[in-house]
Amino acid sequence: MGRAFIGSFTSAGGRGIVMADVDPDTGALTVTGAIGAVADPSYLAVNHTPTGPVLYAVSETAPGAVTAYDIAGPVPRPICTPVGVRGDEPTHLTIARGHLLTANYGSGSVSVLPLAADGTPQPPSSVLLHEGSGPHPDRQLAAHTHQVLPDPSGSWALSVDLGTDSVQSYSLDPETGELTLHGEITLPPGTGPRHLAFHPAGRHAYVLGELHPTVTVCRWDAATGALEPTGETPLFPQGADGTVSPSAPVSRDGRHLWVTVRGTDTIVVLALDERGEEAEVITSVPCGGHWPRDLALHPSSSHLYAANERSGDVTWFDIDHTTGIPHRAGSVSVPAASHVIFA
């Protein structure tokens, strides 16, 4: 039996970090408990340390914080009190070169927290503040970093900034924890990029626009740390709109990309060509709930999970491996669900 952890918004009635067993054959979730000690643990990450697996959670508050749990046993055990990130409203976190990185939406910054040998996060070693704005009158008055992640080679870190219509690449010194801006690309004004997903071959990336619902295909050069936009695929016909959700999982064979859309409560299915250079919308299906904030791919690649924030549930789907089309298989109640991760 596998395990999943589900983030949720305690400020909207969520239980905190919800634990669930995962049926290895059907992908079905069975909720087993919750950890309610952290405010708004909206995004999670898992790190495999020499002493065992550690679960990290942001606290999407102002000021923001992270916390960590030893999940080697049946019941998660906190290994630290919340550690401040010196930024507001962290919406995403990741592990890179022995450090924990957070994307702080409210303050438009990226924080770097060194990790002790047992995975315990330390106070930030550096905080890099973005500057700029975009044309949207409400959402782009300032920088709003929404995601930070390592590239597949592990040599670079990238952040996606909704407020400045940009994606930044950084070098990270593993000894000092110093983050240095290396490069930046700017997308069309008003795109509002929110998340990025890499093709499994590591040579292409897909940037998801929230304010203008598109997928921008980019070429990625790990040798130079250069990201280059090469094409754009609208998620809807001309004139249609919707609020795009943050996650865009890519199938592990690199043939399909899935995007959740909150304005239409759907999952859009895109087909990728054999090199990952072209993305084409082939269909969309209902997400199984209301306001799908996140979409996760099971480690087996056989199931997708939509965290439907406003209907308070997680719906799972069986994936047709030929067409990439997901078919609803079940759901479980998780109030104010925001993110699903497997461990």
mmCIF file of C-alpha atoms in Angstrom:
data_model
loop_
_atom_site.group_PDB
_atom_site.id
_atom_site.type_symbol
_atom_site.label_atom_id
_atom_site.label_comp_id
_atom_site.label_asym_id
_atom_site.label_seq_id
_atom_site.Cartn_x
_atom_site.Cartn_y
_atom_site.Cartn_z
ATOM 1 C CA MET A 1 0.000 0.000 0.000
ATOM 2 C CA GLY A 2 1.397 3.401 -0.984
ATOM 3 C CA ARG A 3 0.938 6.699 0.831
ATOM 4 C CA ALA A 4 -0.159 10.145 -0.251
ATOM 5 C CA PHE A 5 -0.105 13.480 1.542
ATOM 6 C CA ILE A 6 -2.596 16.191 0.652
ATOM 7 C CA GLY A 7 -2.125 19.868 1.434
ATOM 8 C CA SER A 8 -5.139 22.038 2.272
ATOM 9 C CA PHE A 9 -6.088 25.554 3.346
ATOM 10 C CA THR A 10 -6.885 25.603 7.062
ATOM 11 C CA SER A 11 -8.176 29.181 6.647
ATOM 12 C CA ALA A 12 -10.902 27.769 4.365
ATOM 13 C CA GLY A 13 -11.863 24.805 6.550
ATOM 14 C CA GLY A 14 -9.083 22.367 5.598
ATOM 15 C CA ARG A 15 -7.634 19.890 8.080
ATOM 16 C CA GLY A 16 -4.001 20.764 7.333
ATOM 17 C CA ILE A 17 -1.850 17.961 5.910
ATOM 18 C CA VAL A 18 -4.146 15.026 5.181
ATOM 19 C CA MET A 19 -2.721 11.502 5.028
ATOM 20 C CA ALA A 20 -4.112 8.782 2.765
ATOM 21 C CA ASP A 21 -3.351 5.203 1.786
ATOM 22 C CA VAL A 22 -3.100 4.584 -1.968
ATOM 23 C CA ASP A 23 -4.260 1.301 -3.487
ATOM 24 C CA PRO A 24 -1.367 0.188 -5.738
ATOM 25 C CA ASP A 25 -3.696 -1.343 -8.336
ATOM 26 C CA THR A 26 -6.635 1.048 -8.571
ATOM 27 C CA GLY A 27 -5.025 4.248 -7.309
ATOM 28 C CA ALA A 28 -7.908 4.742 -4.861
ATOM 29 C CA LEU A 29 -7.293 6.984 -1.844
ATOM 30 C CA THR A 30 -8.398 6.188 1.710
ATOM 31 C CA VAL A 31 -7.942 9.045 4.187
ATOM 32 C CA THR A 32 -6.242 7.874 7.392
ATOM 33 C CA GLY A 33 -5.727 11.081 9.365
ATOM 34 C CA ALA A 34 -4.518 14.661 9.336
ATOM 35 C CA ILE A 35 -1.911 16.977 10.860
ATOM 36 C CA GLY A 36 -3.534 20.274 11.714
ATOM 37 C CA ALA A 37 -0.666 22.065 13.454
ATOM 38 C CA VAL A 38 0.405 24.227 10.488
ATOM 39 C CA ALA A 39 -1.591 27.087 8.970
ATOM 40 C CA ASP A 40 -2.402 26.751 5.269
ATOM 41 C CA PRO A 41 0.061 23.987 4.251
ATOM 42 C CA SER A 42 -0.877 24.464 0.602
ATOM 43 C CA TYR A 43 2.151 22.825 -1.037
ATOM 44 C CA LEU A 44 4.329 19.870 -0.057
ATOM 45 C CA ALA A 45 7.627 18.240 -1.006
ATOM 46 C CA VAL A 46 9.422 15.014 -0.031
ATOM 47 C CA ASN A 47 13.166 14.642 0.509
ATOM 48 C CA HIS A 48 14.974 11.319 0.971
ATOM 49 C CA THR A 49 17.720 11.929 3.541
ATOM 50 C CA PRO A 50 20.302 9.460 4.955
ATOM 51 C CA THR A 51 18.112 9.107 8.048
ATOM 52 C CA GLY A 52 14.850 8.572 6.134
ATOM 53 C CA PRO A 53 12.171 10.420 4.174
ATOM 54 C CA VAL A 54 11.169 13.930 5.228
ATOM 55 C CA LEU A 55 7.977 15.761 4.274
ATOM 56 C CA TYR A 56 8.105 19.564 3.932
ATOM 57 C CA ALA A 57 5.167 21.952 3.873
ATOM 58 C CA VAL A 58 4.877 25.655 3.244
ATOM 59 C CA SER A 59 2.713 27.780 5.466
ATOM 60 C CA GLU A 60 1.106 30.110 2.924
ATOM 61 C CA THR A 61 0.806 33.002 5.338
ATOM 62 C CA ALA A 62 2.330 36.459 5.824
ATOM 63 C CA PRO A 63 5.011 36.147 7.020
ATOM 64 C CA GLY A 64 5.534 32.707 5.517
ATOM 65 C CA ALA A 65 7.192 29.637 6.986
ATOM 66 C CA VAL A 66 8.075 26.009 6.311
ATOM 67 C CA THR A 67 7.967 22.965 8.530
ATOM 68 C CA ALA A 68 9.260 19.398 8.266
ATOM 69 C CA TYR A 69 8.107 15.924 9.315
ATOM 70 C CA ASP A 70 9.850 12.575 9.615
ATOM 71 C CA ILE A 71 7.563 10.220 7.666
ATOM 72 C CA ALA A 72 9.544 6.987 8.074
ATOM 73 C CA GLY A 73 6.958 5.672 10.526
ATOM 74 C CA PRO A 74 3.180 5.283 10.220
ATOM 75 C CA VAL A 75 2.537 8.661 11.888
ATOM 76 C CA PRO A 76 4.461 11.764 10.718
ATOM 77 C CA ARG A 77 6.686 13.213 13.437
ATOM 78 C CA PRO A 78 7.570 16.938 13.395
ATOM 79 C CA ILE A 79 11.329 17.500 13.419
ATOM 80 C CA CYS A 80 11.247 21.286 13.801
ATOM 81 C CA THR A 81 9.049 24.202 14.713
ATOM 82 C CA PRO A 82 8.009 26.364 11.723
ATOM 83 C CA VAL A 83 11.001 28.155 10.187
ATOM 84 C CA GLY A 84 10.420 31.609 8.712
ATOM 85 C CA VAL A 85 11.344 32.086 5.044
ATOM 86 C CA ARG A 86 11.758 35.903 5.209
ATOM 87 C CA GLY A 87 9.016 36.246 2.618
ATOM 88 C CA ASP A 88 5.238 36.333 2.395
ATOM 89 C CA GLU A 89 2.772 33.671 1.231
ATOM 90 C CA PRO A 90 5.069 30.901 -0.041
ATOM 91 C CA THR A 91 3.107 28.902 -2.617
ATOM 92 C CA HIS A 92 5.703 26.352 -3.688
ATOM 93 C CA LEU A 93 8.836 24.646 -2.394
ATOM 94 C CA THR A 94 11.440 22.238 -3.742
ATOM 95 C CA ILE A 95 14.717 20.515 -2.907
ATOM 96 C CA ALA A 96 17.847 21.620 -4.792
ATOM 97 C CA ARG A 97 21.531 20.926 -4.070
ATOM 98 C CA GLY A 98 21.009 20.199 -0.387
ATOM 99 C CA HIS A 99 18.746 23.202 0.185
ATOM 100 C CA LEU A 100 15.047 23.896 0.485
ATOM 101 C CA LEU A 101 13.831 26.645 -1.864
ATOM 102 C CA THR A 102 10.509 28.461 -1.528
ATOM 103 C CA ALA A 103 8.637 30.651 -4.015
ATOM 104 C CA ASN A 104 7.077 33.496 -2.047
ATOM 105 C CA TYR A 105 4.090 34.816 -3.976
ATOM 106 C CA GLY A 106 3.210 37.709 -1.676
ATOM 107 C CA SER A 107 6.686 39.239 -1.556
ATOM 108 C CA GLY A 108 7.803 38.206 -5.058
ATOM 109 C CA SER A 109 10.938 36.444 -3.849
ATOM 110 C CA VAL A 110 12.776 33.129 -3.653
ATOM 111 C CA SER A 111 14.230 31.951 -0.331
ATOM 112 C CA VAL A 112 17.007 29.394 0.177
ATOM 113 C CA LEU A 113 17.051 27.396 3.430
ATOM 114 C CA PRO A 114 20.024 25.083 4.126
ATOM 115 C CA LEU A 115 19.131 21.555 5.237
ATOM 116 C CA ALA A 116 20.829 19.730 8.092
ATOM 117 C CA ALA A 117 21.920 16.116 7.603
ATOM 118 C CA ASP A 118 18.607 14.863 8.988
ATOM 119 C CA GLY A 119 16.662 17.194 6.659
ATOM 120 C CA THR A 120 15.833 19.859 9.227
ATOM 121 C CA PRO A 121 15.516 23.278 7.533
ATOM 122 C CA GLN A 122 17.691 26.114 8.838
ATOM 123 C CA PRO A 123 16.994 29.872 8.592
ATOM 124 C CA PRO A 124 17.410 31.292 5.068
ATOM 125 C CA SER A 125 20.938 31.678 3.744
ATOM 126 C CA SER A 126 19.748 33.996 0.980
ATOM 127 C CA VAL A 127 16.573 35.639 -0.316
ATOM 128 C CA LEU A 128 16.413 36.906 -3.891
ATOM 129 C CA LEU A 129 13.779 39.593 -4.500
ATOM 130 C CA HIS A 130 12.201 39.978 -7.931
ATOM 131 C CA GLU A 131 11.273 43.382 -9.326
ATOM 132 C CA GLY A 132 8.811 44.428 -12.005
ATOM 133 C CA SER A 133 5.125 44.355 -12.902
ATOM 134 C CA GLY A 134 2.731 43.528 -15.738
ATOM 135 C CA PRO A 135 -0.346 44.964 -17.425
ATOM 136 C CA HIS A 136 -3.036 43.130 -15.440
ATOM 137 C CA PRO A 137 -4.643 45.780 -13.168
ATOM 138 C CA ASP A 138 -5.062 43.516 -10.126
ATOM 139 C CA ARG A 139 -2.708 40.559 -10.414
ATOM 140 C CA GLN A 140 0.449 42.157 -11.819
ATOM 141 C CA LEU A 141 1.057 45.298 -9.778
ATOM 142 C CA ALA A 142 4.277 43.729 -8.476
ATOM 143 C CA ALA A 143 6.346 40.562 -8.705
ATOM 144 C CA HIS A 144 4.580 37.367 -7.610
ATOM 145 C CA THR A 145 6.853 34.325 -7.640
ATOM 146 C CA HIS A 146 4.649 31.245 -7.933
ATOM 147 C CA GLN A 147 7.034 28.320 -8.406
ATOM 148 C CA VAL A 148 10.669 27.374 -8.001
ATOM 149 C CA LEU A 149 12.178 24.053 -9.104
ATOM 150 C CA PRO A 150 15.478 22.463 -10.142
ATOM 151 C CA ASP A 151 16.110 21.584 -13.771
ATOM 152 C CA PRO A 152 16.441 17.842 -14.606
ATOM 153 C CA SER A 153 20.245 18.037 -14.578
ATOM 154 C CA GLY A 154 20.259 19.409 -11.036
ATOM 155 C CA SER A 155 22.641 22.172 -12.069
ATOM 156 C CA TRP A 156 20.172 25.056 -12.104
ATOM 157 C CA ALA A 157 17.053 26.343 -10.384
ATOM 158 C CA LEU A 158 14.212 28.103 -12.203
ATOM 159 C CA SER A 159 11.420 30.300 -10.893
ATOM 160 C CA VAL A 160 8.155 31.336 -12.511
ATOM 161 C CA ASP A 161 6.854 34.836 -11.767
ATOM 162 C CA LEU A 162 3.198 35.572 -12.474
ATOM 163 C CA GLY A 163 3.520 39.293 -11.730
ATOM 164 C CA THR A 164 6.386 40.063 -14.108
ATOM 165 C CA ASP A 165 5.539 37.651 -16.975
ATOM 166 C CA SER A 166 8.966 36.050 -16.635
ATOM 167 C CA VAL A 167 10.917 32.882 -15.900
ATOM 168 C CA GLN A 168 14.290 33.204 -14.178
ATOM 169 C CA SER A 169 17.177 30.741 -14.054
ATOM 170 C CA TYR A 170 19.642 30.725 -11.145
ATOM 171 C CA SER A 171 22.858 29.144 -10.061
ATOM 172 C CA LEU A 172 22.905 27.891 -6.464
ATOM 173 C CA ASP A 173 26.149 27.560 -4.538
ATOM 174 C CA PRO A 174 25.804 24.293 -2.566
ATOM 175 C CA GLU A 175 28.353 25.451 0.024
ATOM 176 C CA THR A 176 27.064 28.922 0.857
ATOM 177 C CA GLY A 177 23.416 28.607 -0.230
ATOM 178 C CA GLU A 178 23.790 31.779 -2.296
ATOM 179 C CA LEU A 179 21.315 32.118 -5.164
ATOM 180 C CA THR A 180 22.530 34.108 -8.201
ATOM 181 C CA LEU A 181 20.419 35.209 -11.154
ATOM 182 C CA HIS A 182 21.782 33.619 -14.327
ATOM 183 C CA GLY A 183 19.191 34.384 -17.012
ATOM 184 C CA GLU A 184 15.625 35.496 -17.615
ATOM 185 C CA ILE A 185 13.027 35.188 -20.349
ATOM 186 C CA THR A 186 9.994 37.421 -20.696
ATOM 187 C CA LEU A 187 6.687 36.111 -22.009
ATOM 188 C CA PRO A 188 4.020 38.213 -23.784
ATOM 189 C CA PRO A 189 2.576 40.878 -21.445
ATOM 190 C CA GLY A 190 -0.367 39.592 -19.430
ATOM 191 C CA THR A 191 0.533 35.891 -19.748
ATOM 192 C CA GLY A 192 0.821 35.546 -15.969
ATOM 193 C CA PRO A 193 2.990 32.392 -15.948
ATOM 194 C CA ARG A 194 2.321 30.224 -12.920
ATOM 195 C CA HIS A 195 4.055 26.845 -13.242
ATOM 196 C CA LEU A 196 6.607 25.111 -15.442
ATOM 197 C CA ALA A 197 7.001 21.393 -16.183
ATOM 198 C CA PHE A 198 9.952 19.673 -17.835
ATOM 199 C CA HIS A 199 9.777 17.009 -20.537
ATOM 200 C CA PRO A 200 11.310 13.769 -19.175
ATOM 201 C CA ALA A 201 14.127 13.994 -21.756
ATOM 202 C CA GLY A 202 15.148 17.284 -20.118
ATOM 203 C CA ARG A 203 15.481 19.320 -23.316
ATOM 204 C CA HIS A 204 12.098 21.080 -23.295
ATOM 205 C CA ALA A 205 9.908 22.807 -20.733
ATOM 206 C CA TYR A 206 6.258 23.893 -20.761
ATOM 207 C CA VAL A 207 5.300 27.176 -19.096
ATOM 208 C CA LEU A 208 1.686 27.460 -18.025
ATOM 209 C CA GLY A 209 0.035 30.877 -18.290
ATOM 210 C CA GLU A 210 -2.697 31.619 -15.769
ATOM 211 C CA LEU A 211 -3.910 35.056 -16.827
ATOM 212 C CA HIS A 212 -3.714 34.203 -20.534
ATOM 213 C CA PRO A 213 -4.414 30.448 -20.685
ATOM 214 C CA THR A 214 -1.600 29.120 -22.830
ATOM 215 C CA VAL A 215 1.209 26.590 -22.788
ATOM 216 C CA THR A 216 4.509 28.099 -23.958
ATOM 217 C CA VAL A 217 6.934 25.464 -25.247
ATOM 218 C CA CYS A 218 10.567 26.287 -24.470
ATOM 219 C CA ARG A 219 13.888 24.736 -25.422
ATOM 220 C CA TRP A 220 16.129 24.124 -22.399
ATOM 221 C CA ASP A 221 19.929 23.899 -22.599
ATOM 222 C CA ALA A 222 21.292 22.422 -19.376
ATOM 223 C CA ALA A 223 24.877 23.093 -20.438
ATOM 224 C CA THR A 224 24.363 26.853 -20.545
ATOM 225 C CA GLY A 225 21.269 27.300 -18.367
ATOM 226 C CA ALA A 226 19.399 28.929 -21.262
ATOM 227 C CA LEU A 227 15.610 28.774 -21.693
ATOM 228 C CA GLU A 228 14.249 29.760 -25.117
ATOM 229 C CA PRO A 229 10.526 30.026 -26.011
ATOM 230 C CA THR A 230 9.815 28.301 -29.332
ATOM 231 C CA GLY A 231 6.007 28.130 -29.569
ATOM 232 C CA GLU A 232 2.704 28.823 -27.859
ATOM 233 C CA THR A 233 -0.425 26.657 -27.654
ATOM 234 C CA PRO A 234 -3.730 28.281 -26.552
ATOM 235 C CA LEU A 235 -5.761 26.082 -24.220
ATOM 236 C CA PHE A 236 -9.085 27.391 -25.546
ATOM 237 C CA PRO A 237 -10.524 28.563 -28.867
ATOM 238 C CA GLN A 238 -10.192 32.241 -29.658
ATOM 239 C CA GLY A 239 -12.304 34.297 -27.267
ATOM 240 C CA ALA A 240 -12.703 31.606 -24.608
ATOM 241 C CA ASP A 241 -11.098 32.064 -21.208
ATOM 242 C CA GLY A 242 -10.585 30.360 -17.890
ATOM 243 C CA THR A 243 -8.368 30.561 -14.815
ATOM 244 C CA VAL A 244 -5.601 28.024 -15.244
ATOM 245 C CA SER A 245 -4.384 26.004 -12.272
ATOM 246 C CA PRO A 246 -0.749 25.707 -11.298
ATOM 247 C CA SER A 247 0.241 22.173 -12.239
ATOM 248 C CA ALA A 248 0.896 20.607 -15.617
ATOM 249 C CA PRO A 249 2.174 17.047 -15.171
ATOM 250 C CA VAL A 250 3.971 15.478 -18.136
ATOM 251 C CA SER A 251 3.648 11.743 -18.789
ATOM 252 C CA ARG A 252 6.855 9.874 -18.064
ATOM 253 C CA ASP A 253 7.070 8.718 -21.668
ATOM 254 C CA GLY A 254 6.818 12.368 -22.753
ATOM 255 C CA ARG A 255 3.730 11.855 -24.923
ATOM 256 C CA HIS A 256 1.091 13.826 -23.012
ATOM 257 C CA LEU A 257 0.656 16.929 -20.872
ATOM 258 C CA TRP A 258 -2.333 17.607 -18.595
ATOM 259 C CA VAL A 259 -3.472 21.014 -17.344
ATOM 260 C CA THR A 260 -6.245 21.805 -14.861
ATOM 261 C CA VAL A 261 -8.445 24.838 -15.508
ATOM 262 C CA ARG A 262 -10.348 26.332 -12.588
ATOM 263 C CA GLY A 263 -12.601 28.655 -14.576
ATOM 264 C CA THR A 264 -14.096 25.728 -16.491
ATOM 265 C CA ASP A 265 -13.461 22.933 -13.922
ATOM 266 C CA THR A 266 -11.765 20.809 -16.554
ATOM 267 C CA ILE A 267 -8.563 18.937 -17.293
ATOM 268 C CA VAL A 268 -7.136 19.817 -20.710
ATOM 269 C CA VAL A 269 -5.220 17.014 -22.443
ATOM 270 C CA LEU A 270 -2.378 17.915 -24.781
ATOM 271 C CA ALA A 271 -0.441 15.567 -27.056
ATOM 272 C CA LEU A 272 3.314 16.102 -27.436
ATOM 273 C CA ASP A 273 5.306 15.134 -30.504
ATOM 274 C CA GLU A 274 8.084 12.567 -30.165
ATOM 275 C CA ARG A 275 10.728 15.227 -29.438
ATOM 276 C CA GLY A 276 8.538 17.261 -27.085
ATOM 277 C CA GLU A 277 8.771 20.319 -29.353
ATOM 278 C CA GLU A 278 5.076 20.627 -30.214
ATOM 279 C CA ALA A 279 2.009 20.596 -27.939
ATOM 280 C CA GLU A 280 -1.508 20.155 -29.319
ATOM 281 C CA VAL A 281 -4.812 20.231 -27.395
ATOM 282 C CA ILE A 282 -6.757 17.048 -28.104
ATOM 283 C CA THR A 283 -9.650 17.203 -25.622
ATOM 284 C CA SER A 284 -10.783 18.237 -22.139
ATOM 285 C CA VAL A 285 -12.693 16.332 -19.453
ATOM 286 C CA PRO A 286 -14.496 17.428 -16.241
ATOM 287 C CA CYS A 287 -12.184 17.564 -13.228
ATOM 288 C CA GLY A 288 -14.702 15.823 -10.954
ATOM 289 C CA GLY A 289 -15.225 18.812 -8.665
ATOM 290 C CA HIS A 290 -14.989 22.586 -8.424
ATOM 291 C CA TRP A 291 -11.868 24.789 -8.666
ATOM 292 C CA PRO A 292 -9.094 22.220 -9.340
ATOM 293 C CA ARG A 293 -6.031 23.866 -7.819
ATOM 294 C CA ASP A 294 -3.540 21.100 -8.499
ATOM 295 C CA LEU A 295 -3.047 17.999 -10.620
ATOM 296 C CA ALA A 296 -0.681 15.159 -9.694
ATOM 297 C CA LEU A 297 0.544 12.117 -11.595
ATOM 298 C CA HIS A 298 0.829 8.815 -9.698
ATOM 299 C CA PRO A 299 4.351 7.268 -9.704
ATOM 300 C CA SER A 300 2.979 4.385 -11.818
ATOM 301 C CA SER A 301 1.825 6.918 -14.466
ATOM 302 C CA SER A 302 -1.541 5.138 -14.478
ATOM 303 C CA HIS A 303 -3.572 7.681 -12.463
ATOM 304 C CA LEU A 304 -4.116 11.440 -12.206
ATOM 305 C CA TYR A 305 -5.344 13.244 -9.075
ATOM 306 C CA ALA A 306 -7.172 16.578 -9.106
ATOM 307 C CA ALA A 307 -7.213 18.548 -5.839
ATOM 308 C CA ASN A 308 -10.544 20.376 -6.092
ATOM 309 C CA GLU A 309 -10.269 23.211 -3.606
ATOM 310 C CA ARG A 310 -13.802 24.639 -3.486
ATOM 311 C CA SER A 311 -15.743 21.386 -3.691
ATOM 312 C CA GLY A 312 -13.405 19.923 -1.041
ATOM 313 C CA ASP A 313 -12.360 16.657 -2.635
ATOM 314 C CA VAL A 314 -9.611 14.838 -4.487
ATOM 315 C CA THR A 315 -10.762 13.012 -7.627
ATOM 316 C CA TRP A 316 -8.648 10.357 -9.290
ATOM 317 C CA PHE A 317 -8.647 9.218 -12.886
ATOM 318 C CA ASP A 318 -7.423 6.200 -14.811
ATOM 319 C CA ILE A 319 -5.268 7.226 -17.784
ATOM 320 C CA ASP A 320 -5.677 5.709 -21.235
ATOM 321 C CA HIS A 321 -2.013 5.274 -22.151
ATOM 322 C CA THR A 322 -2.755 5.370 -25.878
ATOM 323 C CA THR A 323 -4.799 8.569 -25.986
ATOM 324 C CA GLY A 324 -3.735 10.193 -22.711
ATOM 325 C CA ILE A 325 -7.402 10.788 -21.854
ATOM 326 C CA PRO A 326 -8.213 10.457 -18.123
ATOM 327 C CA HIS A 327 -11.395 8.639 -17.032
ATOM 328 C CA ARG A 328 -12.860 9.341 -13.603
ATOM 329 C CA ALA A 329 -12.409 6.417 -11.194
ATOM 330 C CA GLY A 330 -13.347 7.826 -7.775
ATOM 331 C CA SER A 331 -13.043 10.638 -5.244
ATOM 332 C CA VAL A 332 -12.554 11.272 -1.547
ATOM 333 C CA SER A 333 -13.553 14.206 0.662
ATOM 334 C CA VAL A 334 -10.664 16.546 1.535
ATOM 335 C CA PRO A 335 -11.919 20.032 2.516
ATOM 336 C CA ALA A 336 -10.045 22.907 0.804
ATOM 337 C CA ALA A 337 -7.666 20.501 -0.939
ATOM 338 C CA SER A 338 -4.689 22.179 -2.625
ATOM 339 C CA HIS A 339 -1.940 19.684 -3.488
ATOM 340 C CA VAL A 340 -1.276 15.914 -3.657
ATOM 341 C CA ILE A 341 2.123 14.256 -3.307
ATOM 342 C CA PHE A 342 3.161 10.603 -3.036
ATOM 343 C CA ALA A 343 5.734 9.036 -0.725
#
